[in-house]
Every structure is written in C-alpha cells, then in structure tokens.
XYZ file of N, CA and C in Angstrom:
378
model
N -14.715 -73.947 -25.900
C -13.702 -74.884 -25.462
C -14.316 -75.835 -24.434
N -13.993 -77.101 -24.566
C -14.533 -78.142 -23.696
C -13.849 -78.100 -22.324
N -14.645 -78.164 -21.261
C -14.099 -78.167 -19.913
C -13.527 -79.550 -19.579
N -12.753 -79.613 -18.503
C -12.231 -80.904 -18.028
C -13.391 -81.820 -17.664
N -14.425 -81.250 -17.067
C -15.606 -82.027 -16.694
C -16.217 -82.691 -17.934
N -16.475 -81.903 -18.969
C -17.060 -82.447 -20.194
C -16.128 -83.436 -20.885
N -14.845 -83.097 -20.971
C -13.879 -83.975 -21.643
C -13.789 -85.324 -20.942
N -13.795 -85.308 -19.620
C -13.711 -86.558 -18.853
C -14.959 -87.405 -19.062
N -16.120 -86.772 -19.036
C -17.362 -87.513 -19.245
C -17.440 -88.034 -20.679
N -16.968 -87.261 -21.640
C -16.916 -87.741 -23.030
C -16.014 -88.959 -23.153
N -14.872 -88.933 -22.476
C -13.958 -90.088 -22.512
C -14.599 -91.300 -21.845
N -15.320 -91.081 -20.748
C -16.036 -92.169 -20.077
C -17.014 -92.819 -21.050
N -17.831 -91.992 -21.724
C -18.797 -92.531 -22.689
C -18.095 -93.286 -23.812
N -17.032 -92.711 -24.344
C -16.315 -93.359 -25.449
C -15.760 -94.711 -25.019
N -15.162 -94.777 -23.835
C -14.565 -96.039 -23.385
C -15.637 -97.094 -23.111
N -16.762 -96.684 -22.523
C -17.855 -97.630 -22.254
C -18.484 -98.092 -23.568
N -18.796 -97.150 -24.445
C -19.472 -97.493 -25.695
C -18.593 -98.322 -26.626
N -17.279 -98.154 -26.536
C -16.351 -98.965 -27.331
C -16.025 -100.285 -26.641
N -16.538 -100.482 -25.422
C -16.226 -101.666 -24.608
C -14.723 -101.835 -24.469
N -14.029 -100.703 -24.302
C -12.577 -100.699 -24.136
C -12.287 -100.797 -22.635
N -11.994 -101.993 -22.184
C -11.873 -102.248 -20.751
C -10.699 -101.505 -20.127
N -9.583 -101.435 -20.812
C -8.410 -100.726 -20.284
C -8.727 -99.240 -20.107
N -9.286 -98.630 -21.152
C -9.654 -97.205 -21.070
C -10.725 -96.971 -20.022
N -11.694 -97.886 -19.933
C -12.757 -97.735 -18.935
C -12.178 -97.707 -17.529
N -11.220 -98.566 -17.253
C -10.591 -98.603 -15.930
C -9.740 -97.359 -15.683
N -9.150 -96.807 -16.726
C -8.276 -95.648 -16.563
C -9.031 -94.336 -16.369
N -10.262 -94.247 -16.859
C -10.993 -92.984 -16.806
C -11.767 -92.801 -15.501
N -11.777 -93.824 -14.648
C -12.531 -93.720 -13.396
C -11.594 -93.644 -12.190
N -12.118 -93.076 -11.116
C -11.374 -92.980 -9.868
C -11.310 -94.320 -9.157
N -10.494 -94.368 -8.134
C -10.355 -95.576 -7.320
C -10.644 -95.205 -5.870
N -11.891 -95.420 -5.465
C -12.972 -96.122 -6.137
C -13.814 -95.172 -6.985
N -14.739 -95.756 -7.741
C -15.823 -95.018 -8.385
C -17.106 -95.450 -7.680
N -17.951 -94.478 -7.366
C -19.240 -94.775 -6.751
C -20.253 -94.935 -7.879
N -20.972 -96.034 -7.855
C -21.963 -96.304 -8.901
C -23.342 -96.490 -8.285
N -24.346 -96.216 -9.098
C -25.736 -96.448 -8.731
C -26.444 -96.899 -9.995
N -27.187 -97.969 -9.860
C -27.954 -98.483 -10.985
C -29.032 -99.410 -10.470
N -29.738 -100.034 -11.381
C -30.860 -100.877 -10.966
C -30.452 -102.094 -10.133
N -29.183 -102.470 -10.185
C -28.748 -103.647 -9.424
C -27.978 -103.299 -8.158
N -27.947 -102.020 -7.798
C -27.298 -101.669 -6.551
C -26.486 -100.395 -6.620
N -25.858 -100.104 -5.490
C -25.082 -98.876 -5.355
C -23.904 -99.128 -4.441
N -22.861 -98.347 -4.646
C -21.706 -98.408 -3.764
C -20.419 -98.170 -4.504
N -19.317 -98.168 -3.761
C -18.009 -97.959 -4.379
C -17.488 -99.270 -4.978
N -16.873 -99.161 -6.163
C -16.214 -100.304 -6.786
C -14.861 -99.857 -7.309
N -13.985 -100.816 -7.561
C -12.654 -100.514 -8.077
C -12.726 -100.276 -9.589
N -11.696 -99.674 -10.165
C -11.654 -99.541 -11.619
C -11.739 -100.893 -12.335
N -11.119 -101.914 -11.777
C -11.207 -103.248 -12.373
C -12.623 -103.779 -12.361
N -13.332 -103.566 -11.264
C -14.732 -103.992 -11.192
C -15.595 -103.196 -12.162
N -15.267 -101.925 -12.347
C -16.001 -101.119 -13.312
C -15.796 -101.676 -14.726
N -14.561 -101.999 -15.073
C -14.280 -102.577 -16.395
C -15.019 -103.905 -16.574
N -15.087 -104.705 -15.519
C -15.849 -105.962 -15.590
C -17.320 -105.695 -15.857
N -17.873 -104.654 -15.229
C -19.266 -104.286 -15.478
C -19.473 -103.877 -16.933
N -18.535 -103.085 -17.476
C -18.627 -102.668 -18.874
C -18.707 -103.898 -19.779
N -17.838 -104.861 -19.515
C -17.809 -106.077 -20.335
C -19.088 -106.901 -20.142
N -19.467 -107.102 -18.902
C -20.626 -107.956 -18.579
C -21.940 -107.362 -19.087
N -22.114 -106.070 -18.936
C -23.384 -105.429 -19.291
C -23.553 -105.255 -20.795
N -22.474 -104.954 -21.495
C -22.575 -104.686 -22.922
C -23.354 -103.414 -23.242
N -23.517 -102.547 -22.253
C -24.329 -101.344 -22.399
C -23.659 -100.321 -23.320
N -24.483 -99.553 -24.015
C -24.041 -98.329 -24.672
C -24.940 -97.213 -24.158
N -24.348 -96.061 -23.946
C -25.072 -94.898 -23.424
C -24.761 -93.712 -24.329
N -25.710 -93.326 -25.149
C -25.533 -92.222 -26.088
C -26.060 -90.930 -25.467
N -25.170 -89.964 -25.198
C -25.599 -88.700 -24.596
C -26.606 -87.964 -25.481
N -27.639 -87.404 -24.854
C -28.668 -86.646 -25.557
C -28.723 -85.197 -25.087
N -28.551 -84.965 -23.795
C -28.541 -83.592 -23.283
C -27.630 -83.515 -22.068
N -27.022 -82.353 -21.907
C -26.050 -82.109 -20.837
C -26.584 -81.025 -19.912
N -26.460 -81.267 -18.595
C -27.007 -80.347 -17.604
C -25.962 -80.099 -16.512
N -25.148 -79.048 -16.656
C -24.146 -78.739 -15.631
C -24.816 -78.386 -14.312
N -24.243 -78.900 -13.216
C -24.778 -78.639 -11.885
C -23.764 -77.852 -11.055
N -22.479 -78.177 -11.220
C -21.400 -77.466 -10.537
C -20.115 -77.730 -11.312
N -18.999 -77.250 -10.783
C -17.711 -77.480 -11.450
C -17.351 -78.956 -11.511
N -17.918 -79.760 -10.611
C -17.586 -81.183 -10.542
C -18.739 -82.107 -10.894
N -19.949 -81.565 -11.016
C -21.140 -82.398 -11.246
C -21.824 -82.045 -12.561
N -22.234 -83.077 -13.271
C -22.967 -82.915 -14.532
C -23.986 -84.036 -14.619
N -25.182 -83.716 -15.059
C -26.191 -84.727 -15.370
C -26.245 -84.851 -16.883
N -26.185 -86.079 -17.367
C -26.280 -86.337 -18.800
C -27.464 -87.263 -19.044
N -28.392 -86.783 -19.855
C -29.506 -87.634 -20.278
C -29.001 -88.482 -21.445
N -29.311 -89.781 -21.399
C -28.728 -90.716 -22.358
C -29.772 -91.690 -22.878
N -29.500 -92.234 -24.077
C -30.250 -93.368 -24.596
C -29.397 -94.605 -24.350
N -29.920 -95.522 -23.546
C -29.202 -96.742 -23.178
C -29.705 -97.918 -24.005
N -28.773 -98.723 -24.463
C -29.119 -99.979 -25.131
C -28.226 -101.082 -24.590
N -28.749 -102.288 -24.633
C -28.035 -103.474 -24.185
C -28.085 -104.499 -25.309
N -27.181 -105.466 -25.303
C -27.233 -106.500 -26.342
C -28.618 -107.157 -26.373
N -29.186 -107.250 -27.559
C -30.478 -107.890 -27.705
C -31.663 -106.974 -27.489
N -31.413 -105.733 -27.023
C -32.550 -104.822 -26.831
C -32.912 -104.205 -28.176
N -34.177 -104.143 -28.436
C -34.631 -103.624 -29.713
C -34.637 -102.113 -29.788
N -34.964 -101.475 -28.687
C -35.054 -100.016 -28.678
C -34.269 -99.464 -27.501
N -33.926 -98.200 -27.622
C -33.190 -97.523 -26.552
C -34.127 -97.140 -25.422
N -33.573 -97.091 -24.215
C -34.281 -96.635 -23.027
C -33.651 -95.326 -22.591
N -34.457 -94.308 -22.381
C -33.941 -93.009 -21.932
C -33.664 -93.081 -20.433
N -32.432 -92.726 -20.023
C -32.008 -92.686 -18.631
C -31.250 -91.383 -18.421
N -30.802 -91.141 -17.201
C -29.966 -89.974 -16.915
C -28.952 -90.364 -15.855
N -27.735 -89.868 -16.019
C -26.648 -90.207 -15.112
C -26.077 -88.949 -14.483
N -25.899 -88.993 -13.165
C -25.205 -87.940 -12.441
C -23.723 -88.334 -12.436
N -22.883 -87.498 -13.016
C -21.438 -87.729 -13.021
C -20.764 -86.750 -12.071
N -19.788 -87.279 -11.310
C -18.900 -86.435 -10.510
C -17.499 -86.682 -11.032
N -16.739 -85.605 -11.221
C -15.384 -85.709 -11.761
C -14.418 -85.024 -10.799
N -13.281 -85.677 -10.575
C -12.201 -85.095 -9.772
C -10.871 -85.518 -10.389
N -9.974 -84.572 -10.538
C -8.627 -84.849 -11.058
C -8.664 -85.605 -12.387
N -9.589 -85.227 -13.264
C -9.680 -85.825 -14.585
C -10.197 -87.255 -14.616
N -10.851 -87.683 -13.534
C -11.415 -89.038 -13.452
C -12.883 -88.941 -13.037
N -13.697 -89.859 -13.566
C -15.077 -89.962 -13.108
C -15.059 -90.697 -11.780
N -15.506 -90.038 -10.728
C -15.485 -90.636 -9.393
C -16.865 -91.086 -8.933
N -17.898 -90.733 -9.716
C -19.249 -91.236 -9.449
C -20.023 -91.239 -10.760
N -20.788 -92.312 -10.954
C -21.702 -92.438 -12.091
C -22.989 -93.038 -11.534
N -23.958 -92.177 -11.317
C -25.197 -92.564 -10.646
C -26.330 -92.535 -11.675
N -26.708 -93.706 -12.164
C -27.721 -93.798 -13.222
C -29.112 -93.888 -12.623
N -29.990 -93.011 -13.112
C -31.369 -92.947 -12.635
C -32.327 -93.102 -13.814
N -33.589 -93.416 -13.514
C -34.544 -93.701 -14.589
C -34.915 -92.497 -15.460
N -34.743 -91.270 -14.935
C -35.139 -90.118 -15.754
C -34.381 -88.869 -15.325
N -34.486 -87.865 -16.171
C -33.756 -86.616 -15.965
C -34.174 -85.922 -14.675
N -35.446 -85.873 -14.383
C -35.916 -85.188 -13.174
C -35.275 -85.766 -11.923
N -35.275 -87.081 -11.793
C -34.682 -87.722 -10.615
C -33.175 -87.476 -10.547
N -32.524 -87.510 -11.696
C -31.074 -87.287 -11.718
C -30.733 -85.859 -11.312
N -31.483 -84.892 -11.805
C -31.231 -83.501 -11.426
C -31.492 -83.272 -9.944
N -32.541 -83.882 -9.402
C -32.815 -83.754 -7.964
C -31.657 -84.306 -7.145
N -31.166 -85.483 -7.505
C -30.046 -86.074 -6.772
C -28.792 -85.224 -6.917
N -28.528 -84.729 -8.116
C -27.334 -83.905 -8.334
C -27.370 -82.633 -7.493
N -28.524 -82.024 -7.388
C -28.633 -80.801 -6.583
C -28.454 -81.100 -5.096
N -28.946 -82.226 -4.640
C -28.710 -82.639 -3.253
C -27.218 -82.864 -3.021
N -26.573 -83.545 -3.944
C -25.126 -83.796 -3.821
C -24.351 -82.484 -3.784
N -24.737 -81.530 -4.637
C -24.072 -80.219 -4.659
C -24.218 -79.520 -3.318
N -25.416 -79.530 -2.761
C -25.655 -78.882 -1.480
C -24.905 -79.565 -0.340
N -24.836 -80.881 -0.378
C -24.075 -81.603 0.643
C -22.601 -81.232 0.588
N -22.044 -81.176 -0.623
C -20.631 -80.830 -0.790
C -20.360 -79.409 -0.316
N -21.303 -78.514 -0.531
C -21.134 -77.117 -0.147
C -21.137 -76.909 1.351
N -21.683 -77.847 2.096
C -21.775 -77.694 3.543
C -20.768 -78.550 4.300
N -19.802 -79.145 3.582
C -18.782 -79.950 4.270
C -17.810 -79.078 5.021
C-alpha cells in the first residue's frame, strides 16, 4: 500500500509532468521551499505553478529513497523543452499534511541523500 508520502510525491510528479498548473499549485504547501540551479527559498503555490509553466520541465522518477516519515529522495531523469537527452538529478522532498512543502533539486543522488540526512537530523533536534 502506498504511503501518504509516496502518494503526495507521485501527485507532485504527475502535476508537474502534465504541466497542470492548478494541480501543481494545489499539491504544494504555502509556502514551498525550493532549491535548484537558479536559487533557493520559499515561494507561494502560485509562483510554483508559474515555474512549472516557465520551465517546461519533466521529471521521471527512477529510484526512491525513504529518509523519514516526512522526507524522501527521488532520483529522476529531467528533461526540458528542446533538450535532446535526459539529465539525471535527485530531489529531496518534504511532505506535511498531504502537501509537498519542500522540493530541493540537486545534481546527483549522493548530494541529495546527504542533504536529506542533515535535514532529518535537524528536525530531530528541534
């Protein structure tokens, strides 16, 4: 049976890959914390939907790495409009109340797992 964590991340991928702006805004928290090659920080669901539209990205999950009840690292193949081949990346997802509250994209699985474990340890010591 699929956990809430997995189901939420699956819905996030489906909404982004379908470029469904309404669904993309609904599946994320307010705010959602993002990290990518162009910066990091909290953005609104509307800003997230704008990013989905502007980027045209698709992220196809390849492997799943649970870190805690709220954290999951997903290794993905990313493509953008006009790109000939996929680029392998990894995203640290945090989920709360059925919403993705953080999507931190890193260049590779090792870096994503390191960040996820740091985040888990920080949360454990609050």
